[in-house]
XYZ file of C-alpha atoms in Angstrom:
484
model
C -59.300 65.070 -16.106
C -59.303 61.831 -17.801
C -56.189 60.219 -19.064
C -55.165 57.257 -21.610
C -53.821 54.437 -19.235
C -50.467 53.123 -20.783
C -49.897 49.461 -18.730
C -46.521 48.424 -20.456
C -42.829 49.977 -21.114
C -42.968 53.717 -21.482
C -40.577 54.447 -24.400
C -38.937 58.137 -24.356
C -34.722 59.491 -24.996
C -33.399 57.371 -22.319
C -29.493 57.084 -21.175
C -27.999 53.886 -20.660
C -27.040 54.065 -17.016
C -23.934 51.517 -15.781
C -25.449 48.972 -13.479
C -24.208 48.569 -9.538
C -22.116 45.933 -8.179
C -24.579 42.938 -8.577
C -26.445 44.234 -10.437
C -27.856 42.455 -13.866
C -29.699 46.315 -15.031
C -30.762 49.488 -14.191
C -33.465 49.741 -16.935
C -34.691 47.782 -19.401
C -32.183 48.509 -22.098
C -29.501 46.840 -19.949
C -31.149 43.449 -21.137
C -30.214 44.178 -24.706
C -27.968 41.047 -24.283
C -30.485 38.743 -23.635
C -31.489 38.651 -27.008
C -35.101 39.200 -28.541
C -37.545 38.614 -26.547
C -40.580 35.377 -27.709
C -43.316 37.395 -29.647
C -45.705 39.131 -27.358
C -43.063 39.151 -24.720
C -40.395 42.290 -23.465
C -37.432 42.022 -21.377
C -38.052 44.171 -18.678
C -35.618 45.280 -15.212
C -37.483 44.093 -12.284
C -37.066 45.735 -8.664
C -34.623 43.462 -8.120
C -32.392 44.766 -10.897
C -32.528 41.226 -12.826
C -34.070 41.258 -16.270
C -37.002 39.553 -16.349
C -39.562 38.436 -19.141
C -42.986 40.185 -18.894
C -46.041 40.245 -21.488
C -46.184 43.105 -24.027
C -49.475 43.556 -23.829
C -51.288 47.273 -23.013
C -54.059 49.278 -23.358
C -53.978 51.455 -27.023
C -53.105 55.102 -25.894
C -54.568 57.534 -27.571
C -53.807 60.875 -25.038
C -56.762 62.740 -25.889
C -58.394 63.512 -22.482
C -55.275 65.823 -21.679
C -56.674 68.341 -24.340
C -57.648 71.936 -22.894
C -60.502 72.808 -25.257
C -62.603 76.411 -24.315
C -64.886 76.912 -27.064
C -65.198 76.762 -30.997
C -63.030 80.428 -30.929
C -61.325 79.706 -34.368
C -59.466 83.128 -36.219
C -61.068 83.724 -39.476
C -59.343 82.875 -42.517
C -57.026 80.590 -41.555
C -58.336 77.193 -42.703
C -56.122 74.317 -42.656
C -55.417 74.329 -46.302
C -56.239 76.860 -49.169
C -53.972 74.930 -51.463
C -55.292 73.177 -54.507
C -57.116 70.418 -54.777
C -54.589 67.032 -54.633
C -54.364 64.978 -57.491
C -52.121 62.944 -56.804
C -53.827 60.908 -53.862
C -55.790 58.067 -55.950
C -57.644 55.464 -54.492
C -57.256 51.601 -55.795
C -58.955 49.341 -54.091
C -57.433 46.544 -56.005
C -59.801 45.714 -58.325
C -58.093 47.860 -61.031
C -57.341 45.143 -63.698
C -54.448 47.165 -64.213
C -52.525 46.671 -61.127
C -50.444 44.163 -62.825
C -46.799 44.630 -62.892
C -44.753 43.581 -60.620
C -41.720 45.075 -58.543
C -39.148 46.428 -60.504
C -41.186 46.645 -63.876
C -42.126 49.840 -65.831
C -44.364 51.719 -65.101
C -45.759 55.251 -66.241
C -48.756 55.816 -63.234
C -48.804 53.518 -60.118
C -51.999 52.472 -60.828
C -50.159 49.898 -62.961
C -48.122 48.664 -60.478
C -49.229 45.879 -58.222
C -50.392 46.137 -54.540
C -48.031 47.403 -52.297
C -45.660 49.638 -55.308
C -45.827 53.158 -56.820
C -44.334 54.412 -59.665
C -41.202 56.112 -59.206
C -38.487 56.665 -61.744
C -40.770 54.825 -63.934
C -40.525 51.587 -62.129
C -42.694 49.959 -59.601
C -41.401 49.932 -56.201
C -42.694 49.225 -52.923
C -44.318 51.980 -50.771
C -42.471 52.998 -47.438
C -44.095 52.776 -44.148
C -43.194 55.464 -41.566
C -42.817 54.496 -37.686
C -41.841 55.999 -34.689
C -39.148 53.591 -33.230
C -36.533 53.207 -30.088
C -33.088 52.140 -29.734
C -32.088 54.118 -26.742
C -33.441 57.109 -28.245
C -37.085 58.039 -29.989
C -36.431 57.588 -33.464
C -38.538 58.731 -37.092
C -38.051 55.762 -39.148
C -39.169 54.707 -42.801
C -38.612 51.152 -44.157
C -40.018 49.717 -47.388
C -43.150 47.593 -46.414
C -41.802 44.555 -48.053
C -38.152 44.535 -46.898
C -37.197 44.428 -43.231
C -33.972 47.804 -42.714
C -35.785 50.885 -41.224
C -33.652 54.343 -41.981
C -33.881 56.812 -39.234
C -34.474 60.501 -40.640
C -32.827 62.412 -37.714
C -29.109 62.298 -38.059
C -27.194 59.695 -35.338
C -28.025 60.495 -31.489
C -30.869 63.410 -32.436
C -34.256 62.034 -31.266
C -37.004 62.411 -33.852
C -40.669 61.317 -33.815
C -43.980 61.435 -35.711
C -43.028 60.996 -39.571
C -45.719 61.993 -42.129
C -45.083 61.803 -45.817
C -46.745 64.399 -48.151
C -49.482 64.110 -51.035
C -47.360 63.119 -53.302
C -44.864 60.546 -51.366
C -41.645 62.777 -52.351
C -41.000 64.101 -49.081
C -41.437 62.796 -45.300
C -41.906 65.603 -42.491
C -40.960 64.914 -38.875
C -40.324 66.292 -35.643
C -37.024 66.340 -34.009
C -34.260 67.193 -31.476
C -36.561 68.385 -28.611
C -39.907 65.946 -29.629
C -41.954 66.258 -26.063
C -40.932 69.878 -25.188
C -41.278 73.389 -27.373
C -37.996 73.605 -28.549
C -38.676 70.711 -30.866
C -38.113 71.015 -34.582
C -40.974 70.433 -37.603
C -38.353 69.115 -40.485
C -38.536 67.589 -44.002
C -36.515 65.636 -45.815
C -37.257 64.427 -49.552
C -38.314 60.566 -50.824
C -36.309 58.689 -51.739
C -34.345 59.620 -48.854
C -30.549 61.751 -49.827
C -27.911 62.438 -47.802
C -28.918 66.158 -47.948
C -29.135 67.674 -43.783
C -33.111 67.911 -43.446
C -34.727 71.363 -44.077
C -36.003 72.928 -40.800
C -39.735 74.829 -41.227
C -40.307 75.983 -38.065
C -40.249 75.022 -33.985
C -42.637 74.543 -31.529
C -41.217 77.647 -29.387
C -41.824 80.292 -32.287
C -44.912 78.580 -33.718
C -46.462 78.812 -30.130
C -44.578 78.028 -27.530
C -45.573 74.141 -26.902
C -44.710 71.027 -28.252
C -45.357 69.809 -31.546
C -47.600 66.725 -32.147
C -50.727 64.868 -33.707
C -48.991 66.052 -36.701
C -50.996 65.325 -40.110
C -49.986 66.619 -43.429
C -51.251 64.322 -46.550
C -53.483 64.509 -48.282
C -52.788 68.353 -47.522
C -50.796 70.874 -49.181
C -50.129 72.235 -45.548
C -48.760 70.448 -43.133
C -51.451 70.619 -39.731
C -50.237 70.299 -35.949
C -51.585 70.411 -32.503
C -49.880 72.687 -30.441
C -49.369 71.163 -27.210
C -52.520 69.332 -26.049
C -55.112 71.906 -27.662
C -55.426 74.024 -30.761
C -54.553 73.517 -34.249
C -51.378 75.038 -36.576
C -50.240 74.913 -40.008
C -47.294 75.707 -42.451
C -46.630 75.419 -45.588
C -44.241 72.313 -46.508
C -41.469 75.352 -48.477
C -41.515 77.253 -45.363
C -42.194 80.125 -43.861
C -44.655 81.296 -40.917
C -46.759 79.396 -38.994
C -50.408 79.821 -38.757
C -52.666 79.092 -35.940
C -56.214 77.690 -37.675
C -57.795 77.005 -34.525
C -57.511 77.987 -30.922
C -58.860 74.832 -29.845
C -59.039 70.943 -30.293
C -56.980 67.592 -30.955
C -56.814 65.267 -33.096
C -57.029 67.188 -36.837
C -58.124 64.895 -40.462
C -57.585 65.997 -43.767
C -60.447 65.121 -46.135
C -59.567 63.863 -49.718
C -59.597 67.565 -51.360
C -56.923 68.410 -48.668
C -58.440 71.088 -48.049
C -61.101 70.077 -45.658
C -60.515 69.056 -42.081
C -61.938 67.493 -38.942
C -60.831 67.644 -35.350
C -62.090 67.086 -31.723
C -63.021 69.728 -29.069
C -63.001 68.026 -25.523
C -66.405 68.210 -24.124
C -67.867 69.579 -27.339
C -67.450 67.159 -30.042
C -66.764 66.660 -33.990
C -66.078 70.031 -35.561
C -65.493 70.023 -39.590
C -64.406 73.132 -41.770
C -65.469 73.040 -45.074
C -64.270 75.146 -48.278
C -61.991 76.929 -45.973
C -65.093 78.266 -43.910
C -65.022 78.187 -39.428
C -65.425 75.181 -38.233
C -68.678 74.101 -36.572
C -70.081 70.984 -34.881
C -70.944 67.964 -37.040
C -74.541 67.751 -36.382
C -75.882 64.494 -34.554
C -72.076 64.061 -33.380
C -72.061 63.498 -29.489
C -70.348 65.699 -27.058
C -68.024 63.046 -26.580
C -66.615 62.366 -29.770
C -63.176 62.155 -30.519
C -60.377 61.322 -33.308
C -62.047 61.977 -35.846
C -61.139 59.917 -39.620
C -61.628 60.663 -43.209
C -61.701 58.258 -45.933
C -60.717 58.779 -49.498
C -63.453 58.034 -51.120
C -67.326 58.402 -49.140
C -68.608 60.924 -47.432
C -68.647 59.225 -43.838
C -66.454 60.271 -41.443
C -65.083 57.638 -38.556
C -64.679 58.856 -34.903
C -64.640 57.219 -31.220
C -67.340 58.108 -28.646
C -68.668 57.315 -25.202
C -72.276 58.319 -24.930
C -72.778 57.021 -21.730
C -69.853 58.632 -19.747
C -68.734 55.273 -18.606
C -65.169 54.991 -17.339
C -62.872 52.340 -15.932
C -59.618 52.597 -13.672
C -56.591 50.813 -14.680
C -54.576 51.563 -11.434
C -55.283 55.132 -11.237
C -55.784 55.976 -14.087
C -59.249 56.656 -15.431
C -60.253 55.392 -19.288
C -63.378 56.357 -21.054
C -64.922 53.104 -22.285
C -65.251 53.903 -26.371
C -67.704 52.988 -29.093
C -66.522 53.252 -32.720
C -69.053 55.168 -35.036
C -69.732 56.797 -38.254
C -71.377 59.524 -40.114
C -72.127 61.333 -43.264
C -69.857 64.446 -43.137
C -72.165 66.359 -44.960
C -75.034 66.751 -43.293
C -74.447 64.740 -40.124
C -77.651 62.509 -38.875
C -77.755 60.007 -36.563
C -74.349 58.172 -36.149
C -74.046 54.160 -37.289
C -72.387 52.304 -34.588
C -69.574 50.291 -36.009
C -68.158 48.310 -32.835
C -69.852 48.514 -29.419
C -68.158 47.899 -25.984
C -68.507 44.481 -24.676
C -69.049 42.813 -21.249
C -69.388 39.266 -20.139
C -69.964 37.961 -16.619
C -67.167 36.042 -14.912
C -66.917 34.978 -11.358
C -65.810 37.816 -9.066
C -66.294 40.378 -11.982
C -66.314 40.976 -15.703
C -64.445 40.671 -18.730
C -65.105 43.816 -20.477
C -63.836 45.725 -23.627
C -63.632 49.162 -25.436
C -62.618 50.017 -29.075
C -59.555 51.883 -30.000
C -57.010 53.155 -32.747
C -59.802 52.781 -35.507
C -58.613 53.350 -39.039
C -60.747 53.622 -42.699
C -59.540 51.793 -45.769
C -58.920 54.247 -48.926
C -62.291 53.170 -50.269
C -64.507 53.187 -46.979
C -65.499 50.280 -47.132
C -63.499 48.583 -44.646
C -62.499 49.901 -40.618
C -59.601 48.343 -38.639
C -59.412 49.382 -34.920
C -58.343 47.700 -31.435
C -60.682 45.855 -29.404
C -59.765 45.797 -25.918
C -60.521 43.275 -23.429
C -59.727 43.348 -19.698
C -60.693 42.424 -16.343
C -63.385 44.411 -14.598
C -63.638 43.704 -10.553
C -65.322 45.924 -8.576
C -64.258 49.118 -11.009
C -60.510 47.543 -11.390
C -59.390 46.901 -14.332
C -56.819 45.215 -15.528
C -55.697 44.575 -18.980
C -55.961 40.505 -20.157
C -52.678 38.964 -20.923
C -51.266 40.610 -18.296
C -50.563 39.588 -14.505
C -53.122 39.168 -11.980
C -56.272 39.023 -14.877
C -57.293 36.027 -13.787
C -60.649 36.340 -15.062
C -59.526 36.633 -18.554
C -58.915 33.145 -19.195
C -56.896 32.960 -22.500
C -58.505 35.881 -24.107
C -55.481 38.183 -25.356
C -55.647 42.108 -24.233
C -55.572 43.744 -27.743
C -57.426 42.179 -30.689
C -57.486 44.066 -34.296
C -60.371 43.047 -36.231
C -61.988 44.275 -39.895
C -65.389 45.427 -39.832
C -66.776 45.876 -43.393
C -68.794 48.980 -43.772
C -71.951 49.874 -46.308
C -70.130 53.096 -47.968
C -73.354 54.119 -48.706
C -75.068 54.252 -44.925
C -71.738 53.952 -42.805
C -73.467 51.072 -41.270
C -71.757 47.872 -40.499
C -71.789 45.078 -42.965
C -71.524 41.233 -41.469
C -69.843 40.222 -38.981
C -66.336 41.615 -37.790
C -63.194 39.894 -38.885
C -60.094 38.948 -36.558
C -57.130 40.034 -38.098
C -54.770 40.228 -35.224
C -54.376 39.109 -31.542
C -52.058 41.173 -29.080
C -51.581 43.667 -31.765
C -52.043 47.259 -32.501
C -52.256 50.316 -34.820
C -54.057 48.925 -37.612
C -53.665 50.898 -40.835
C -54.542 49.917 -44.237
C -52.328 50.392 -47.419
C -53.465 53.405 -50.211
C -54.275 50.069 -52.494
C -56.548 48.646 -49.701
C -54.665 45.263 -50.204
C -52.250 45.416 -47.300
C -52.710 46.173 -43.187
C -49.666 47.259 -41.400
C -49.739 47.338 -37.766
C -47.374 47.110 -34.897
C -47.202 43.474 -32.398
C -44.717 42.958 -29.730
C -42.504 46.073 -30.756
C -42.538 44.949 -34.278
C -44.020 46.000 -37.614
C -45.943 43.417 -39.441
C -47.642 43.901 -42.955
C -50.344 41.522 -43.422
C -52.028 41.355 -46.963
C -56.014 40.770 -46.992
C -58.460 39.813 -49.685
C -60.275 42.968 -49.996
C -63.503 41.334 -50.720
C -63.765 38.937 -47.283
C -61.302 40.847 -44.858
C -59.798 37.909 -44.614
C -55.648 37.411 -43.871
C -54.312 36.034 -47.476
C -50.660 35.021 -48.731
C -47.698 35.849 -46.297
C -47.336 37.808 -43.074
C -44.514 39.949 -43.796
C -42.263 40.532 -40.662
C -39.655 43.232 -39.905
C -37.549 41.894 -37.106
C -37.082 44.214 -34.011
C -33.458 44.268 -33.595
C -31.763 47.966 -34.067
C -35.295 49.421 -33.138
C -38.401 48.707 -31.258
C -41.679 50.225 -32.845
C -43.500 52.541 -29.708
C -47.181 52.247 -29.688
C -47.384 54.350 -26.219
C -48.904 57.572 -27.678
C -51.826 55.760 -29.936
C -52.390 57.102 -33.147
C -49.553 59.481 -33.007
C -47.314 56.277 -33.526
C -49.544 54.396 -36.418
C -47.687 53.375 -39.188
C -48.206 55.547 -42.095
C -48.240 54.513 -45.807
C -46.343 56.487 -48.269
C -49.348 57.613 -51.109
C -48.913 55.756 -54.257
C-alpha cells in the first residue's frame, strides 16, 4: 500500500495536557505563549519537553493511496446529480469591462462587482474563503478573503472539518462532531452566516458506516462524499436519504453542468459519468491517475499521474513521484503533460521533485499546483528546508507556481510562473484574479494579472493567531472560494 508522507505537525482534536515538574510542554500547544512563530517556522515540543523552533515545511498530502478500489461496480441510476443544470456558477475571468464597482456599491449581478465581490443584498461584497483550521480542536472556518476574522461553523468545543459552499454561495456544508470516525455529522448552515443551530443531513454511520470526507458539493445540486477511503455518496442539500453512486473510488469533481462527475479508481484510473450514465474509464487516462479536476469553462480535465511507477521513501513511508497532466474529457486522447518531475545531480545524491495539489482557474487557462523538491540519497528522501537536507542548498521544499495552459489543446503555454515559495494549496478565485493558498499555517490571498501569471498589487495576509490553517490531508484542506 502506498501512503502520502506528512513530514511536519499532524493537526487532529487534541487536549491540552498540564506539563510535569520541569517541564516547559507536553505538546506543541503548550508553546502557545511563545508567541507566533517567524513565517515558515512552528513552535514545536521537543523530546526534551522544551519548545523549540522547527521549519514548517512538508510534503503536500493528498491520502489517496489508502483507497480500496475493486472494480468499476457502480449501481445504476444513481449518478451524482440529476438536478438541473446550475446557473448560477458564471465564469469572469476579469476581462468583463463590467467588473467595475467597488466594495460596498450596488450592484444587481456580481458580474458588476469588482474582483474578489459578489452581489448580495444588492451590494458588492467580498467572497468568503472556507478553511479547515486548529486551535486545540479541528475547526470549519469561513473568513472574507479581504479581511483577516475567520468564524468557525461548529458551535464552541465541537470539532468540524471540510467546509464546502453550494452553487449559489447561500449556504456552506461541513462535517462535524465525530470528523475522522463514522459517527461524524454532514451539516449546513446558510451564507451569510445566522445564529440559527446548523441543519444536520445525515451521518457517516447511517449513510454507510465510515467516515465522511473528500466532500465536494458546488457546482452540484447534490452534495458528493467519499465514504471512508473508497466509494462515492450523495444527498440532497434539503435532506433526506443518502445515496451510494459508486461502490468504488476517491477523489470525486463536479463538471460545470453539476451534473457530471469525475473520480479516481486506485489501480484503474480516471472514470467520468456523463448525462447521469455509469461511469467508465477516460480513454488514454493511465492506470495511475488520480484527483481528478474540472474547469468551468473547457473541456480538459486536470489529474496527477505516475506512469512510470516510481516511488520515493520519506522515512518509511513510500510516495509515488507525480506528473501533472491534462485531457479532453470528451473523448480522451493522449494526455498533455503540464509539469514533469524533476531531478538534478548533487554530490552524494539528488535533488529531486514531484507535483502536487494542482488546481484549474475558472477559465482553464491557468493551473496552480505544488512543486516539491527534496533530497534523494540512496532512495532517502528528505524534504528541502528541513533538517539533515543538506543537498538542497537553499532551495525551499514546497514551491507553487502558474503554468498557463492552451484551453484549446490542454497543452502548456510558456514557461511556468513562481508564485509562492514554502507554500501550499493553491486555489484560484471564481473571477480568476485572486490565488488563495495556505504558508506557514496561514491563509494568504495573492492577486495576479491574469494575462502574465504574474503576483500584482498587495499580498493580503490573515494572521494565524486564534487558528492555524491544516494542510495535512491535501486537497481535503484547500481553501475554497465562495461562487460569485
Amino acid at each position: 500500500m502506498i501512503k502520502r508522507v506528512v513530514l511536519g505537525a499532524l493537526f487532529g482534536a487534541l487536549t491540552v495536557l498540564g506539563t510535569g515538574c520541569g517541564d516547559e510542554c507536553v505538546d506543541q500547544f503548550d508553546c502557545r505563549d511563545k508567541g507566533a512563530a517567524p513565517a515558515g517556522q512552528e513552535w514545536i515540543c521537543n523530546a526534551d519537553n522544551k519548545c523549540e523552533l522547527q521549519n514548517l515545511v512538508f510534503p503536500p498530502e493528498e491520502d489517496a493511496g489508502t483507497e480500496v478500489d475493486a472494480g468499476t461496480e457502480v449501481d445504476a441510476g444513481t449518478e451524482v446529480d440529476a438536478g438541473t443544470e446550475d446557473a448560477g456558477t458564471e465564469v469572469d475571468a476579469g476581462t468583463d469591462a463590467g467588473m467595475n464597482v467597488a466594495k460596498g456599491g450596488a450592484c444587481t449581478a456580481s458580474a458588476e462587482c469588482m474582483a474578489g465581490l459578489r452581489c448580495e443584498a444588492a451590494t458588492c461584497q467580498s467572497l468568503l474563503i472556507a478553511v479547515t483550521g486548529n486551535d486545540g480542536g479541528t475547526r470549519a472556518l469561513v473568513t472574507e478573503y479581504d479581511v483577516p476574522g475567520m468564524t468557525s461553523l461548529s458551535a464552541d468545543g465541537v470539532a468540524s472539518a471540510y467546509p464546502r459552499f453550494g452553487p449559489d454561495g447561500a449556504q456552506v456544508a461541513f462535517v462535524q462532531g465525530d470528523v475522522t470516525g463514522a459517527a461524524g455529522e454532514l451539516a449546513v448552515r446558510p451564507v451569510p452566516l445566522t445564529a440559527a443551530a446548523p441543519t444536520v443531513l445525515t451521518t457517516g454511520t447511517a449513510s454507510s458506516s465510515t467516515r465522511i470526507r473528500y466532500m465536494e458539493w458546488e457546482p452540484g445540486n447534490l452534495i458528493t462524499w467519499v465514504r471512508g477511503s473508497t466509494g462515492i455518496s450523495t444527498i440532497a442539500a434539503t435532506g433526506g436519504s443518502p445515496t451510494q453512486a459508486t461502490v468504488n473510488g476517491t477523489f470525486p469533481d463536479l463538471a460545470p453542468n453539476g451534473t457530471d462527475y469525475a473520480y479516481s479508481a486506485a489501480g484503474n484510473g480516471i472514470y467520468v459519468s456523463t448525462g447521469g450514465g455509469a461511469p467508465a474509464p477516460l480513454a488514454g487516462s493511465p492506470t495511475s491517475g488520480e484527483q481528478p479536476h474540472y474547469n468551468r469553462t473547457t473541456s480538459q480535465l486536470l489529474f496527477l499521474a505516475n506512469p512510470d511507477n516510481l516511488t520515493v521513501t520519506f522515512g518509511t513511508d513510500t510516495t509515488p513521484v507525480l506528473r501533472l497532466y491534462s485531457l479532453p474529457v470528451t473523448g480522451g486522447g493522449t494526455p498533455a503533460l503540464l509539469a514533469d518531475r524533476t531531478s538534478e545531480n548533487a554530490t552524494g545524491g539528488t535533488v529531486d521533485s514531484y507535483i502536487a495539489n494542482p488546481n484549474w482557474s475558472p477559465d482553464g487557462s491557468w493551473v496552480a499546483y505544488v512543486r516539491a523538491y527534496y533530497q534523494n540519497i540512496n532512495g532517502a528522501a528528505t524534504l528541502c528546508g528541513n533538517a539533515g537536507a543538506t543537498l538542497c542548498g537553499t532551495t525551499p521544499g514546497n514551491v507553487i507556481f502558474l503554468q498557463r495552459v492552451n484551453t484549446t489543446t490542454g497543452a502548456a503555454d510558456g514557461a511556468p510562473v513562481k508564485l509562492a515559495d514554502n507554500a501550499t494549496l493553491p486555489s484560484f478565485s471564481p473571477d480568476g484574479q485572486l490565488v488563495a493558498y495556505v504558508f506557514g499555517g496561514a491563509l494568504y490571498v495573492q492577486p495576479i494579472d491574469p494575462a502574465t501569471g504574474q503576483p500584482t498589487g498587495t499580498l493580503i495576509q490573515h494572521p494565524k493567531d486564534t487558528y492555524t490553517v491544516l494542510t495535512n490531508e491535501g486537497d481535503d484542506y484547500r481553501p475554497r472560494w465562495q461562487p460569485r
